[in-house]
Amino acid sequence: MADLEQLLQTQFLGNSVLRWALALLALVVTFAILPILRRYISALLRKRPANEQHTVLDVLSLLAQHTTSFFLWTVVIWSADLLLELPARFDQAIHFAITIVLWIQVGIWAATVAGYFIDRSRATSKDLRHTASLTIVHFAVRLVIWSLVLLVALDN
């Protein structure tokens, strides 16, 4: 038992083996949760009748589908940054990159949700002019979302 404790406390690149193991665990957990969540939501959507709409499940499914692998890697890096002691310069670069990637992902999610509701309104509309105006609204909403994302990211 003492050997295991000694091994876990062994330092490697300024961090204990235990901290490195926890960072690796964060990687495994992050990349295991999203696929399980996607399968669960897909199974719920398949079980419901075709004519039944469930907005929350539809939106959650879209958000899961539009979560980028780059964002997941950023979550892993963020959790590793919390667990590991890194040089200050490297730590600042990580925080900068995390902020940028987070806001890009928020923009993707916001544009996806806005598009979902606009497309849903477009599908129920019988008026061709209304449908055409929704296309313009969709463009304007996306423009506003990405402008806000850019401003907030630059502000941070």
PDB file of C-alpha atoms in Angstrom:
ATOM      1  CA  MET A   1       0.000   0.000   0.000  1.00  0.00           C
ATOM      2  CA  ALA A   2       2.874   2.330   0.778  1.00  0.00           C
ATOM      3  CA  ASP A   3       4.301   1.639  -2.682  1.00  0.00           C
ATOM      4  CA  LEU A   4       1.027   2.722  -4.307  1.00  0.00           C
ATOM      5  CA  GLU A   5       0.944   5.923  -2.265  1.00  0.00           C
ATOM      6  CA  GLN A   6       4.537   6.615  -3.183  1.00  0.00           C
ATOM      7  CA  LEU A   7       3.784   6.002  -6.872  1.00  0.00           C
ATOM      8  CA  LEU A   8       0.754   8.317  -6.774  1.00  0.00           C
ATOM      9  CA  GLN A   9       2.853  11.064  -5.204  1.00  0.00           C
ATOM     10  CA  THR A  10       5.693  10.679  -7.729  1.00  0.00           C
ATOM     11  CA  GLN A  11       6.186  13.951  -9.585  1.00  0.00           C
ATOM     12  CA  PHE A  12       6.062  14.063 -13.385  1.00  0.00           C
ATOM     13  CA  LEU A  13       6.404  17.434 -15.136  1.00  0.00           C
ATOM     14  CA  GLY A  14       5.631  19.223 -11.889  1.00  0.00           C
ATOM     15  CA  ASN A  15       2.484  17.251 -11.045  1.00  0.00           C
ATOM     16  CA  SER A  16       1.841  14.056  -9.155  1.00  0.00           C
ATOM     17  CA  VAL A  17       0.861  10.870 -10.959  1.00  0.00           C
ATOM     18  CA  LEU A  18      -2.472  11.111  -9.109  1.00  0.00           C
ATOM     19  CA  ARG A  19      -3.191  14.516 -10.657  1.00  0.00           C
ATOM     20  CA  TRP A  20      -2.261  13.195 -14.105  1.00  0.00           C
ATOM     21  CA  ALA A  21      -4.591  10.213 -13.555  1.00  0.00           C
ATOM     22  CA  LEU A  22      -7.434  12.557 -12.577  1.00  0.00           C
ATOM     23  CA  ALA A  23      -6.829  14.649 -15.710  1.00  0.00           C
ATOM     24  CA  LEU A  24      -6.970  11.467 -17.798  1.00  0.00           C
ATOM     25  CA  LEU A  25     -10.190  10.488 -16.023  1.00  0.00           C
ATOM     26  CA  ALA A  26     -11.657  13.888 -16.951  1.00  0.00           C
ATOM     27  CA  LEU A  27     -10.837  13.138 -20.589  1.00  0.00           C
ATOM     28  CA  VAL A  28     -12.547   9.757 -20.476  1.00  0.00           C
ATOM     29  CA  VAL A  29     -15.625  11.076 -18.661  1.00  0.00           C
ATOM     30  CA  THR A  30     -16.030  14.029 -21.044  1.00  0.00           C
ATOM     31  CA  PHE A  31     -15.915  11.880 -24.145  1.00  0.00           C
ATOM     32  CA  ALA A  32     -18.190   9.232 -22.624  1.00  0.00           C
ATOM     33  CA  ILE A  33     -21.002  11.530 -21.449  1.00  0.00           C
ATOM     34  CA  LEU A  34     -21.943  13.183 -24.752  1.00  0.00           C
ATOM     35  CA  PRO A  35     -22.341   9.960 -26.772  1.00  0.00           C
ATOM     36  CA  ILE A  36     -24.449   8.442 -23.980  1.00  0.00           C
ATOM     37  CA  LEU A  37     -26.549  11.613 -23.763  1.00  0.00           C
ATOM     38  CA  ARG A  38     -27.033  11.654 -27.537  1.00  0.00           C
ATOM     39  CA  ARG A  39     -28.160   8.016 -27.567  1.00  0.00           C
ATOM     40  CA  TYR A  40     -30.548   8.580 -24.661  1.00  0.00           C
ATOM     41  CA  ILE A  41     -32.197  11.605 -26.290  1.00  0.00           C
ATOM     42  CA  SER A  42     -32.394   9.823 -29.652  1.00  0.00           C
ATOM     43  CA  ALA A  43     -34.073   6.855 -27.965  1.00  0.00           C
ATOM     44  CA  LEU A  44     -36.615   9.166 -26.305  1.00  0.00           C
ATOM     45  CA  LEU A  45     -37.356  10.822 -29.643  1.00  0.00           C
ATOM     46  CA  ARG A  46     -37.847   7.451 -31.355  1.00  0.00           C
ATOM     47  CA  LYS A  47     -40.294   6.261 -28.692  1.00  0.00           C
ATOM     48  CA  ARG A  48     -42.716   9.147 -29.038  1.00  0.00           C
ATOM     49  CA  PRO A  49     -45.460   9.236 -31.688  1.00  0.00           C
ATOM     50  CA  ALA A  50     -44.513  10.932 -34.947  1.00  0.00           C
ATOM     51  CA  ASN A  51     -47.186  13.626 -34.595  1.00  0.00           C
ATOM     52  CA  GLU A  52     -46.169  14.527 -31.012  1.00  0.00           C
ATOM     53  CA  GLN A  53     -43.773  17.428 -30.606  1.00  0.00           C
ATOM     54  CA  HIS A  54     -41.638  17.812 -27.538  1.00  0.00           C
ATOM     55  CA  THR A  55     -39.715  21.051 -27.814  1.00  0.00           C
ATOM     56  CA  VAL A  56     -37.325  20.421 -24.918  1.00  0.00           C
ATOM     57  CA  LEU A  57     -36.183  17.054 -26.274  1.00  0.00           C
ATOM     58  CA  ASP A  58     -35.869  18.428 -29.799  1.00  0.00           C
ATOM     59  CA  VAL A  59     -33.757  21.346 -28.595  1.00  0.00           C
ATOM     60  CA  LEU A  60     -31.591  19.129 -26.366  1.00  0.00           C
ATOM     61  CA  SER A  61     -31.040  16.769 -29.279  1.00  0.00           C
ATOM     62  CA  LEU A  62     -30.000  19.647 -31.531  1.00  0.00           C
ATOM     63  CA  LEU A  63     -27.673  21.055 -28.871  1.00  0.00           C
ATOM     64  CA  ALA A  64     -26.029  17.658 -28.403  1.00  0.00           C
ATOM     65  CA  GLN A  65     -25.614  17.284 -32.167  1.00  0.00           C
ATOM     66  CA  HIS A  66     -24.122  20.768 -32.476  1.00  0.00           C
ATOM     67  CA  THR A  67     -21.624  20.423 -29.650  1.00  0.00           C
ATOM     68  CA  THR A  68     -18.274  20.434 -31.362  1.00  0.00           C
ATOM     69  CA  SER A  69     -15.443  18.064 -30.588  1.00  0.00           C
ATOM     70  CA  PHE A  70     -13.254  21.146 -30.282  1.00  0.00           C
ATOM     71  CA  PHE A  71     -15.459  22.329 -27.414  1.00  0.00           C
ATOM     72  CA  LEU A  72     -15.213  18.921 -25.748  1.00  0.00           C
ATOM     73  CA  TRP A  73     -11.433  19.038 -26.004  1.00  0.00           C
ATOM     74  CA  THR A  74     -11.589  22.486 -24.438  1.00  0.00           C
ATOM     75  CA  VAL A  75     -13.623  21.080 -21.532  1.00  0.00           C
ATOM     76  CA  VAL A  76     -10.955  18.416 -21.086  1.00  0.00           C
ATOM     77  CA  ILE A  77      -8.189  21.023 -21.153  1.00  0.00           C
ATOM     78  CA  TRP A  78     -10.118  23.206 -18.703  1.00  0.00           C
ATOM     79  CA  SER A  79     -10.588  20.317 -16.270  1.00  0.00           C
ATOM     80  CA  ALA A  80      -6.925  19.360 -16.657  1.00  0.00           C
ATOM     81  CA  ASP A  81      -6.008  22.986 -15.988  1.00  0.00           C
ATOM     82  CA  LEU A  82      -7.970  22.822 -12.739  1.00  0.00           C
ATOM     83  CA  LEU A  83      -6.246  19.600 -11.714  1.00  0.00           C
ATOM     84  CA  LEU A  84      -2.695  20.267 -12.878  1.00  0.00           C
ATOM     85  CA  GLU A  85      -0.284  22.980 -11.890  1.00  0.00           C
ATOM     86  CA  LEU A  86       0.955  24.591 -15.061  1.00  0.00           C
ATOM     87  CA  PRO A  87       3.379  27.460 -15.675  1.00  0.00           C
ATOM     88  CA  ALA A  88       1.697  30.889 -15.413  1.00  0.00           C
ATOM     89  CA  ARG A  89       2.311  31.774 -19.058  1.00  0.00           C
ATOM     90  CA  PHE A  90       0.800  28.503 -20.254  1.00  0.00           C
ATOM     91  CA  ASP A  91      -2.110  28.948 -17.842  1.00  0.00           C
ATOM     92  CA  GLN A  92      -2.920  32.399 -19.289  1.00  0.00           C
ATOM     93  CA  ALA A  93      -2.874  31.048 -22.851  1.00  0.00           C
ATOM     94  CA  ILE A  94      -5.210  28.228 -21.839  1.00  0.00           C
ATOM     95  CA  HIS A  95      -7.670  30.632 -20.207  1.00  0.00           C
ATOM     96  CA  PHE A  96      -7.652  32.842 -23.305  1.00  0.00           C
ATOM     97  CA  ALA A  97      -8.298  29.865 -25.614  1.00  0.00           C
ATOM     98  CA  ILE A  98     -11.006  28.465 -23.338  1.00  0.00           C
ATOM     99  CA  THR A  99     -12.830  31.810 -23.351  1.00  0.00           C
ATOM    100  CA  ILE A 100     -12.756  32.050 -27.140  1.00  0.00           C
ATOM    101  CA  VAL A 101     -13.879  28.447 -27.695  1.00  0.00           C
ATOM    102  CA  LEU A 102     -16.613  28.745 -25.061  1.00  0.00           C
ATOM    103  CA  TRP A 103     -18.134  31.793 -26.709  1.00  0.00           C
ATOM    104  CA  ILE A 104     -17.933  30.213 -30.158  1.00  0.00           C
ATOM    105  CA  GLN A 105     -19.795  27.169 -28.810  1.00  0.00           C
ATOM    106  CA  VAL A 106     -22.390  29.417 -27.138  1.00  0.00           C
ATOM    107  CA  GLY A 107     -22.862  31.133 -30.510  1.00  0.00           C
ATOM    108  CA  ILE A 108     -23.327  27.789 -32.248  1.00  0.00           C
ATOM    109  CA  TRP A 109     -25.885  26.711 -29.647  1.00  0.00           C
ATOM    110  CA  ALA A 110     -27.764  30.042 -29.763  1.00  0.00           C
ATOM    111  CA  ALA A 111     -27.884  30.037 -33.572  1.00  0.00           C
ATOM    112  CA  THR A 112     -29.096  26.420 -33.510  1.00  0.00           C
ATOM    113  CA  VAL A 113     -31.915  27.143 -31.057  1.00  0.00           C
ATOM    114  CA  ALA A 114     -32.960  30.282 -32.932  1.00  0.00           C
ATOM    115  CA  GLY A 115     -32.926  28.356 -36.216  1.00  0.00           C
ATOM    116  CA  TYR A 116     -35.011  25.581 -34.676  1.00  0.00           C
ATOM    117  CA  PHE A 117     -37.793  27.940 -33.611  1.00  0.00           C
ATOM    118  CA  ILE A 118     -37.720  29.912 -36.851  1.00  0.00           C
ATOM    119  CA  ASP A 119     -37.804  26.708 -38.933  1.00  0.00           C
ATOM    120  CA  ARG A 120     -40.680  25.418 -36.816  1.00  0.00           C
ATOM    121  CA  SER A 121     -42.602  28.633 -37.453  1.00  0.00           C
ATOM    122  CA  ARG A 122     -41.744  28.426 -41.141  1.00  0.00           C
ATOM    123  CA  ALA A 123     -43.040  24.828 -41.348  1.00  0.00           C
ATOM    124  CA  THR A 124     -46.408  25.729 -39.852  1.00  0.00           C
ATOM    125  CA  SER A 125     -46.905  28.825 -41.999  1.00  0.00           C
ATOM    126  CA  LYS A 126     -49.027  28.602 -45.122  1.00  0.00           C
ATOM    127  CA  ASP A 127     -48.266  32.156 -46.244  1.00  0.00           C
ATOM    128  CA  LEU A 128     -45.363  32.325 -48.711  1.00  0.00           C
ATOM    129  CA  ARG A 129     -44.559  35.939 -47.755  1.00  0.00           C
ATOM    130  CA  HIS A 130     -44.350  34.963 -44.092  1.00  0.00           C
ATOM    131  CA  THR A 131     -41.966  32.136 -44.969  1.00  0.00           C
ATOM    132  CA  ALA A 132     -39.752  34.486 -46.995  1.00  0.00           C
ATOM    133  CA  SER A 133     -39.686  37.048 -44.191  1.00  0.00           C
ATOM    134  CA  LEU A 134     -38.674  34.337 -41.730  1.00  0.00           C
ATOM    135  CA  THR A 135     -35.622  33.646 -43.882  1.00  0.00           C
ATOM    136  CA  ILE A 136     -34.602  37.282 -43.480  1.00  0.00           C
ATOM    137  CA  VAL A 137     -35.342  37.155 -39.747  1.00  0.00           C
ATOM    138  CA  HIS A 138     -33.229  34.013 -39.444  1.00  0.00           C
ATOM    139  CA  PHE A 139     -30.307  35.765 -41.135  1.00  0.00           C
ATOM    140  CA  ALA A 140     -30.709  38.853 -38.919  1.00  0.00           C
ATOM    141  CA  VAL A 141     -30.902  36.772 -35.732  1.00  0.00           C
ATOM    142  CA  ARG A 142     -27.753  34.862 -36.655  1.00  0.00           C
ATOM    143  CA  LEU A 143     -25.981  38.130 -37.457  1.00  0.00           C
ATOM    144  CA  VAL A 144     -26.943  39.556 -34.044  1.00  0.00           C
ATOM    145  CA  ILE A 145     -25.914  36.351 -32.232  1.00  0.00           C
ATOM    146  CA  TRP A 146     -22.493  36.211 -33.866  1.00  0.00           C
ATOM    147  CA  SER A 147     -21.935  39.949 -33.379  1.00  0.00           C
ATOM    148  CA  LEU A 148     -22.684  39.561 -29.667  1.00  0.00           C
ATOM    149  CA  VAL A 149     -20.444  36.494 -29.420  1.00  0.00           C
ATOM    150  CA  LEU A 150     -17.600  38.391 -31.056  1.00  0.00           C
ATOM    151  CA  LEU A 151     -18.040  41.416 -28.787  1.00  0.00           C
ATOM    152  CA  VAL A 152     -18.268  39.362 -25.594  1.00  0.00           C
ATOM    153  CA  ALA A 153     -15.294  37.201 -26.576  1.00  0.00           C
ATOM    154  CA  LEU A 154     -13.182  40.255 -27.341  1.00  0.00           C
ATOM    155  CA  ASP A 155     -14.291  41.917 -24.106  1.00  0.00           C
ATOM    156  CA  ASN A 156     -13.124  38.919 -22.095  1.00  0.00           C
TER     157      ASN A 156
END
